[in-house]
Short mmCIF file of C-alpha atoms and ligand atoms in Angstrom, two decimals:
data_model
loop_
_atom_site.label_atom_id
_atom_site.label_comp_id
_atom_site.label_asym_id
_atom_site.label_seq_id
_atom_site.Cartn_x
_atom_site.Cartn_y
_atom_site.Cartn_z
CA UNK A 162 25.52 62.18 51.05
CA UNK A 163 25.68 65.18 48.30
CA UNK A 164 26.71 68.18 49.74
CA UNK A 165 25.15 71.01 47.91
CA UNK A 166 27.20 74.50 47.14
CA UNK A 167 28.17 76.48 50.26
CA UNK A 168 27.84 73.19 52.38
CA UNK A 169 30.06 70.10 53.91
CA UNK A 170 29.20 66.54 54.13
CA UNK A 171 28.38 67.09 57.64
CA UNK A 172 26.13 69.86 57.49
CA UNK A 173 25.95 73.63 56.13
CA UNK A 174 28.72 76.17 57.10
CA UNK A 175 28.48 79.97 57.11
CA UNK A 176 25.50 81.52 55.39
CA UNK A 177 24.25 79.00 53.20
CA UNK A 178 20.28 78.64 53.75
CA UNK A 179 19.21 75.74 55.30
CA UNK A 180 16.12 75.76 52.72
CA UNK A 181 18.05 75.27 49.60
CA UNK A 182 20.10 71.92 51.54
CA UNK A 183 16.97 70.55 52.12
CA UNK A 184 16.54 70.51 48.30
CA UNK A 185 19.39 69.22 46.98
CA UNK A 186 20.76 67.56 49.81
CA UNK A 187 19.48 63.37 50.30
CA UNK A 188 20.41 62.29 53.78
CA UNK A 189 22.63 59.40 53.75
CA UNK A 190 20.83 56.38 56.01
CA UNK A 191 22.63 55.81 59.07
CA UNK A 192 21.87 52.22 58.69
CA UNK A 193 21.84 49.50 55.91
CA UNK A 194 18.86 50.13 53.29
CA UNK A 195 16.63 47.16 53.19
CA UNK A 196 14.89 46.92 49.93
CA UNK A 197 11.90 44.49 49.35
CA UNK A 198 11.18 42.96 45.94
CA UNK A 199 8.07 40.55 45.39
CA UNK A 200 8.72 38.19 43.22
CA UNK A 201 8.56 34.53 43.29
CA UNK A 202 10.25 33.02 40.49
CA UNK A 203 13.98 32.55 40.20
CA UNK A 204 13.79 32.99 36.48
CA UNK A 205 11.26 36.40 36.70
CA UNK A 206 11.10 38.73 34.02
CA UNK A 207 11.93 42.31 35.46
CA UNK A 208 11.19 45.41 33.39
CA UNK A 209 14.85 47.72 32.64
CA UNK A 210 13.66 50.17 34.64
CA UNK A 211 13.90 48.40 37.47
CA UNK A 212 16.47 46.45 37.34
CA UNK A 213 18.60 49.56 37.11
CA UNK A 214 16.81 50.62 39.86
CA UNK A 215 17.75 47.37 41.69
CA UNK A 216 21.45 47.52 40.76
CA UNK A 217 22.03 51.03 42.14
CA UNK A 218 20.24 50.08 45.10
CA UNK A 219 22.67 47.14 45.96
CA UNK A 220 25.50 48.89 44.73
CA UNK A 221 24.93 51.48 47.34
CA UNK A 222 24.99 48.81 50.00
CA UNK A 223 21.40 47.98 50.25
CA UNK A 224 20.27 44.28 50.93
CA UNK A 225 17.65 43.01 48.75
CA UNK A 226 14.90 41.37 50.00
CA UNK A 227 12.44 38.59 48.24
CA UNK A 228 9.97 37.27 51.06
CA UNK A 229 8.39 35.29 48.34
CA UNK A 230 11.05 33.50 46.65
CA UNK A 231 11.58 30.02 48.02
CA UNK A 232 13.84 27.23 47.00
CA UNK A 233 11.12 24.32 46.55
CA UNK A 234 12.79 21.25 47.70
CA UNK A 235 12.42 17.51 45.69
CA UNK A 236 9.94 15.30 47.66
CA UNK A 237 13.01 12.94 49.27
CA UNK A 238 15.27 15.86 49.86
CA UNK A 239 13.79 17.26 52.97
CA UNK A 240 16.02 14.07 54.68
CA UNK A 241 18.44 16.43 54.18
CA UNK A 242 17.53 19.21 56.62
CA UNK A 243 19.44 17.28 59.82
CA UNK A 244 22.82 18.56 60.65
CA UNK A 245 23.75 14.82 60.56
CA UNK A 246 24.51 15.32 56.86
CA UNK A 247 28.02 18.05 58.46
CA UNK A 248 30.82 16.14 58.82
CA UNK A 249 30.96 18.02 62.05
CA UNK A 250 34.54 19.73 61.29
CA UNK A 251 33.99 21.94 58.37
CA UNK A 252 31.55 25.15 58.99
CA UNK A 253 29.11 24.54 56.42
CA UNK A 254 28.66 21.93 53.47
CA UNK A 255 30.15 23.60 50.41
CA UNK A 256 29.70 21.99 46.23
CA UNK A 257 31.47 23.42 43.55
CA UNK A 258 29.84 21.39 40.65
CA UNK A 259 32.39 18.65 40.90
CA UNK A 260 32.77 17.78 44.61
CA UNK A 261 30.74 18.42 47.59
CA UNK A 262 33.01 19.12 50.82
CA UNK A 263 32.37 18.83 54.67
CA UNK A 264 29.20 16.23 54.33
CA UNK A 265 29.07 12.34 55.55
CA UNK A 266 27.01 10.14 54.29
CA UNK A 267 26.93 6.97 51.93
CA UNK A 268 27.67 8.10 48.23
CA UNK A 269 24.55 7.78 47.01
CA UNK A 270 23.02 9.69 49.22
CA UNK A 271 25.73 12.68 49.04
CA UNK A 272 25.47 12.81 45.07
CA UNK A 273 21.54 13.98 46.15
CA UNK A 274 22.69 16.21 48.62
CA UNK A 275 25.15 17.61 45.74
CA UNK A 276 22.30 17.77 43.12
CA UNK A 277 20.18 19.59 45.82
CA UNK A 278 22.75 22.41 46.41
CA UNK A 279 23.90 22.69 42.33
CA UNK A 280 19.76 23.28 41.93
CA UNK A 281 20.12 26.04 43.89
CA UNK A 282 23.49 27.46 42.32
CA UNK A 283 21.63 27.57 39.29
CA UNK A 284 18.69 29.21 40.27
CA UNK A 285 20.84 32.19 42.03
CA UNK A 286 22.93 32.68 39.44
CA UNK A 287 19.73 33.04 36.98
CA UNK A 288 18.28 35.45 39.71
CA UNK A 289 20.78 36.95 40.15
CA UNK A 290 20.92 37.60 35.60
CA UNK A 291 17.35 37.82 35.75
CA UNK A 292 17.35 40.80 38.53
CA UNK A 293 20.99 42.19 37.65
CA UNK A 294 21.06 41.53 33.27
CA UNK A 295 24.96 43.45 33.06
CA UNK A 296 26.45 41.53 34.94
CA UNK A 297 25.68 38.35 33.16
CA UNK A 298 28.93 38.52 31.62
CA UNK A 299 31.10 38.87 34.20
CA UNK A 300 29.69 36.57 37.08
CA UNK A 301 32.33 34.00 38.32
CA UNK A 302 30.29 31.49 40.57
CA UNK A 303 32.21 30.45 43.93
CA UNK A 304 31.50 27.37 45.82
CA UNK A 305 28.14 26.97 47.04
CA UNK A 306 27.38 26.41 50.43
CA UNK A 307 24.58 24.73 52.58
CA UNK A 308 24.61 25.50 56.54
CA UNK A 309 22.61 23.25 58.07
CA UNK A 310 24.25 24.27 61.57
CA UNK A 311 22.95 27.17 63.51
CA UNK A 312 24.25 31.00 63.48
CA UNK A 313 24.98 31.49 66.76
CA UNK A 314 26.78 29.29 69.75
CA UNK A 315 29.62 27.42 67.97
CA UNK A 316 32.93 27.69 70.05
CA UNK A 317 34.99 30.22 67.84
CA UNK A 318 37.75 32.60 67.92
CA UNK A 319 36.35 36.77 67.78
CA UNK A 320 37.68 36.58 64.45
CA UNK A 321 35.80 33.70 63.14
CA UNK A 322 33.17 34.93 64.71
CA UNK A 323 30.51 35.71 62.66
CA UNK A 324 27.82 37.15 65.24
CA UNK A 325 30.05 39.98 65.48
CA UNK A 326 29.36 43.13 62.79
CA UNK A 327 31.73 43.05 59.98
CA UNK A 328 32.34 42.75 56.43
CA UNK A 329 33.47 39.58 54.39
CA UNK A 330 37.13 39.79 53.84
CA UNK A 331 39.54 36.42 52.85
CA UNK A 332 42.47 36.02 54.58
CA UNK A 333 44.26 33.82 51.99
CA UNK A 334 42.41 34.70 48.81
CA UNK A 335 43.25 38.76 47.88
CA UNK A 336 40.37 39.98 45.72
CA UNK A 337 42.22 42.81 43.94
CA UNK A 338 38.69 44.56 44.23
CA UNK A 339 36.62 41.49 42.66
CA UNK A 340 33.45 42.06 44.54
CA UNK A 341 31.53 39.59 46.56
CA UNK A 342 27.80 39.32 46.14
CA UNK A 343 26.01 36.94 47.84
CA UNK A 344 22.85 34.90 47.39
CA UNK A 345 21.37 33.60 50.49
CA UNK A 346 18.24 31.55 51.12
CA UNK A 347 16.43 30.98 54.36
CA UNK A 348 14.95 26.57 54.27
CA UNK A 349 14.58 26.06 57.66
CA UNK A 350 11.44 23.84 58.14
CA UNK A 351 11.00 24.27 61.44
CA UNK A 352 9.65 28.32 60.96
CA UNK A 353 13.00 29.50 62.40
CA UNK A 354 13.63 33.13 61.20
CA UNK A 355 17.45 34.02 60.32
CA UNK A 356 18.04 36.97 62.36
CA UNK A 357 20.69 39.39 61.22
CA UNK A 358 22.16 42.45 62.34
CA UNK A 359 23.28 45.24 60.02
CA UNK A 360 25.24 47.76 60.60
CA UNK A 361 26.08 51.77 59.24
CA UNK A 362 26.87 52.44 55.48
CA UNK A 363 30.34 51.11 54.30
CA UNK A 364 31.62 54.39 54.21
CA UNK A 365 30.70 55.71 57.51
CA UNK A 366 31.87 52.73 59.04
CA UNK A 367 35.61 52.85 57.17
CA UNK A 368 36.40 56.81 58.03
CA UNK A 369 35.34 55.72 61.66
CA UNK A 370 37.68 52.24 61.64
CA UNK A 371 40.34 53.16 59.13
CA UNK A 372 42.79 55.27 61.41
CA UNK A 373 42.97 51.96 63.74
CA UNK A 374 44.44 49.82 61.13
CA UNK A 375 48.49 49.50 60.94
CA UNK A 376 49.87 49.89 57.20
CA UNK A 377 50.94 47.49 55.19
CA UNK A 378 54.44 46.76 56.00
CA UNK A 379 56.67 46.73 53.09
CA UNK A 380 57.43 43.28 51.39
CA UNK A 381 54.48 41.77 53.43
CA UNK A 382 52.51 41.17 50.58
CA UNK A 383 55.32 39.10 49.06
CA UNK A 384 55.87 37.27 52.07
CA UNK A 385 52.90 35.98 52.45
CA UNK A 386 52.41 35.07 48.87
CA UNK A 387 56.11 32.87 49.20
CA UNK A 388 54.93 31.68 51.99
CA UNK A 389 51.40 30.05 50.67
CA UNK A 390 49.65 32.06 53.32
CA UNK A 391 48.17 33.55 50.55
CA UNK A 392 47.25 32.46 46.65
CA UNK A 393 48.62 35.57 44.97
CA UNK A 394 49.68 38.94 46.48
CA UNK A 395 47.49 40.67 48.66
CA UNK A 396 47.13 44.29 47.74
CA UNK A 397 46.70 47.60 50.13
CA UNK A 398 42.83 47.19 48.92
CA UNK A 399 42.90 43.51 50.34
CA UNK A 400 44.80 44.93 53.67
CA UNK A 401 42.43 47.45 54.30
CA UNK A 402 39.25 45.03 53.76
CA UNK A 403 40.89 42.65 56.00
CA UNK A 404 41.94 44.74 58.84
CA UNK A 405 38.28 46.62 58.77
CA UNK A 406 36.88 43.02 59.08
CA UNK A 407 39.10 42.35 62.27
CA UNK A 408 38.90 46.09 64.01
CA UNK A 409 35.14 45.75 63.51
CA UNK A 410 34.99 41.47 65.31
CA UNK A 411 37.72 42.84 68.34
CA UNK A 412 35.97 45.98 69.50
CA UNK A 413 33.04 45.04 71.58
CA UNK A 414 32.05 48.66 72.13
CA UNK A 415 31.64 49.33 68.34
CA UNK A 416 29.81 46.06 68.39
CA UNK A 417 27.76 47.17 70.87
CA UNK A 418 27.33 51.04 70.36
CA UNK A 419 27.76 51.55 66.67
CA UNK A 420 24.26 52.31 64.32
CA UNK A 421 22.64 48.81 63.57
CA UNK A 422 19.32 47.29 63.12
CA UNK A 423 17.89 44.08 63.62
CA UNK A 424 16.54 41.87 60.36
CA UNK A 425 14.82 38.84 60.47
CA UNK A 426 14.30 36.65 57.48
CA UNK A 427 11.42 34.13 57.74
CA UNK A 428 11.57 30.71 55.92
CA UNK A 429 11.34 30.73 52.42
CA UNK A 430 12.41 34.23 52.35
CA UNK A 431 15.66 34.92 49.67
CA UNK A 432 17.84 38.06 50.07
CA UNK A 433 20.83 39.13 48.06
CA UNK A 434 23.82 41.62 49.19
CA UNK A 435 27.67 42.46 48.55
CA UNK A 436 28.77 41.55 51.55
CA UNK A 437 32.60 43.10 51.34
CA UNK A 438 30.30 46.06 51.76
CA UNK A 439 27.37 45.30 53.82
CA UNK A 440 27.83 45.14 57.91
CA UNK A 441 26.21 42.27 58.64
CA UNK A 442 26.31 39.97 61.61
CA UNK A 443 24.30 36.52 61.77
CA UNK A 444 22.46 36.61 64.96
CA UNK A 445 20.24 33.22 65.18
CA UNK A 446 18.75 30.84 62.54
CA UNK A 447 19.87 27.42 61.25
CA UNK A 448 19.71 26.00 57.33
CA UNK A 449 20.70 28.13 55.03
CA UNK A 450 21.81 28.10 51.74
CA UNK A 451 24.18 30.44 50.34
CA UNK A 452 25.62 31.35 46.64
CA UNK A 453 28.36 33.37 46.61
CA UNK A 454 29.24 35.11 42.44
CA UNK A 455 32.53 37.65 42.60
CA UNK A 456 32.37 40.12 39.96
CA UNK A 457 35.26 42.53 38.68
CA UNK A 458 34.53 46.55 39.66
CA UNK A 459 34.13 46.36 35.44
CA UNK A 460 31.07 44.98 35.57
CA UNK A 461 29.52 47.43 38.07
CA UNK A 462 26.83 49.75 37.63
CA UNK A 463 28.10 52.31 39.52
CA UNK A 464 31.64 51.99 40.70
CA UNK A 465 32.30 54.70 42.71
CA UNK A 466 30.43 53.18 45.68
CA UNK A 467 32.37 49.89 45.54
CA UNK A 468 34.60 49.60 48.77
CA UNK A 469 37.50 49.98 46.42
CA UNK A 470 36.46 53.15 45.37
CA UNK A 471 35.68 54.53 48.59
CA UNK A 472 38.38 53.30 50.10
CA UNK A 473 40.80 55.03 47.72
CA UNK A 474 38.45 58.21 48.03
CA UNK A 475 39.41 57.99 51.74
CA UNK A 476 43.07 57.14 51.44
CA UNK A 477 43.45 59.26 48.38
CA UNK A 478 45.97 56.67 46.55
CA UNK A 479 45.42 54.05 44.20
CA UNK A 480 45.03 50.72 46.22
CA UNK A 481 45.60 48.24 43.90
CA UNK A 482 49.21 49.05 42.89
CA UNK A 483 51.69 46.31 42.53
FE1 FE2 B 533 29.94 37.49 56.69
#
C-alpha cells in the first residue's frame, strides 16, 4: 500500500481528508492477485507493453494464469500418465537434461518419459522469455519435475507438508536471494482440477510471522555448511525464508484463520508464480508438471517487492551479509 501525505499504512491519522486517500491511496489486496492471460502458444508474441505489465504483476506476488495454454502430449506418451512410472520413494519424477530421477521403468521407455518432461522444460523456459523478455539473460533452469502422484493424502511430516500455506524455502540449498519462479502445468486426463489455496500478500504475511522466528544463532551458518547440511552458507535472508516456511506449516490456526482463497486450475490450464513469495498450498489434483528457473534480484523488474527486499525493509539490516 502507498500511504499518501498526512497518512499511515494502516489508515489516515489526525486531520488528513479521507477524500484525498481515496485518490492517491491503492488498497493493497488482502489476498494473492490472480491474473489471467489468454494465450495459447508457448512461443507467443506479446506486445512490450504488456509484458511489463506482466512482470510487475508477478513481481508483486500475483500468479499468472493461462487457461489456454496446454502441453500437447506425443501420441504414445499418454502411457505415461499412471503413477506406475514413480519409483514410489521419491515425491515426484524430476530430469535435469542428463538424468531423469525417481521413475521405474525399462530404459527405453524412461529415455521417452525424459524426452517428454525436457519438451516441456523447453517450452517454459521460452514462455517464460516470451512473456518475461529481461530476464532472458539471467534464467538458470532447475530440475524439472513431473508429479504424477496426487496433492493431497501422502503420509508426511507438517513440514513436508505441502497442503499447508507456505512459501518455498530449501533447507540445504541457501538462495542468497536468487528467486524462485515457477512454471506449472495442469495434464491430468481424467478432468481433475488442481486446487490450490493462496494465501495474504508476502508482506502482510512476514510482519504477522516474523516476531515468531528465533535469530540466527551465531556460527550456525558455518556449522551447517561444515557439516554438509547445507551446500554453501545459509544467510539471515535464507533463515528468515526458512523459518517463515515452517511458522506458517506448524500453526494450524494461521492455517486455518489467516486471509486465503481457493483456486482451481482445470486441465490444460498453465500458471506461473515466484513461489518464495506466493502463499500457496496444494489442496487436491494429480499430474502435474512443474519448471522451476531461479533468477538473481539483478534481473528483476522491480526489486523492491522481492522477499529480500521486504524482508530487509522489515528487519531494517542488510540480510545477505557474510
Ligand atoms: Fe510449495
Amino acid at each position: 500500500m502507498r500511504a499518501c501525505r498526512g497518512c499511515v499504512p494502516d489508515g489516515c491519522v489526525g486531520a488528513s481528508p479521507l477524500s484525498v486517500c481515496a485518490v492517491v491511496d491503492t488498497p493493497a489486496p488482502t489476498v494473492t492477485p490472480i491474473v489471467t492471460i489468454d494465450v495459447e502458444d508457448w512461443r507467443p508474441q506479446i506486445r512490450p507493453a504488456d509484458t511489463e505489465r506482466h512482470a510487475r504483476e508477478l513481481e508483486a506476488g500475483a500468479v499468472l494464469v493461462l487457461p489456454r495454454l496446454a502441453f500437447r502430449f506425443e501420441p504414445d506418451e499418454a502411457r505415461f500418465l499412471n503413477v506406475r512410472w514413480s519409483d514410489g520413494k521419491a515425491k515426484n519424477i524430476s530430469f535435469d537434461g542428463a538424468s531423469i530421477r525417481g521413475a521405474t521403468g525399462p530404459a527405453q521407455d524412461l529415455a521417452a518419459l525424459a524426452r517428454m518432461i525436457g519438451r516441456f522444460a523447453a517450452d517454459a523456459t521460452a514462455l517464460v522469455t516470451a512473456l518475461l523478455p529481461r530476464y532472458a539473460p539471467w534464467l538458470a533452469r532447475a530440475r524439472t519435475s513431473y508429479r504424477p502422484h496426487g496433492a493431497a493424502g501422502r503420509a508426511l511430516s507438517w513440514r513436508k507438508d505441502d497442503t499447508r500455506l507456505h512459501v518455498d524455502a530449501f533447507p540445504s540449498r541457501p538462495m542468497c536471494g536468487q528467486r524462485i519462479l515457477r512454471v506449472f502445468c495442469n495434464v491430468n486426463p481424467f478432468g481433475q482440477d488442481r486446487v490450490w489455496r493462496v494465501g495474504e500478500p508476502f508482506e502482510a504475511m512476514a510482519r504477522r510471522l516474523l516476531p515468531k522466528l528465533r535469530p540466527m544463532i551465531p556460527g550456525e551458518a558455518a556449522c551447517l555448511s561444515a557439516l554438509h547440511v547445507t551446500r554453501g552458507r545459509r544467510s539471515e535472508y535464507d533463515h528468515m525464508m526458512l523459518g517463515l516456511h515452517d511458522c506458517a506449516k506448524s500453526d494450524l490456526d494461521y492455517q486455518r484463520n489467516s486471509p486465503q482463497r481457493e483456486v482451481r486450475f482445470a486441465p490444460g490450464t498453465t500458471w506461473i508464480c515466484y513461489s518464495d513469495q506466493v502463499m500457496h498450498a496444494a489442496a487436491a489434483g494429480q499430474y502435474m508438471l512443474e519448471q522451476t528457473v531461479q533468477l538473481p534480484p539483478d534481473a528483476l523488474y522491480e526489486p523492491r517487492s522481492s522477499p529480500l527486499a521486504i524482508l530487509e525493509r522489515i528487519s531494517g539490516r542488510p540480510l545477505l551479509a557474510a
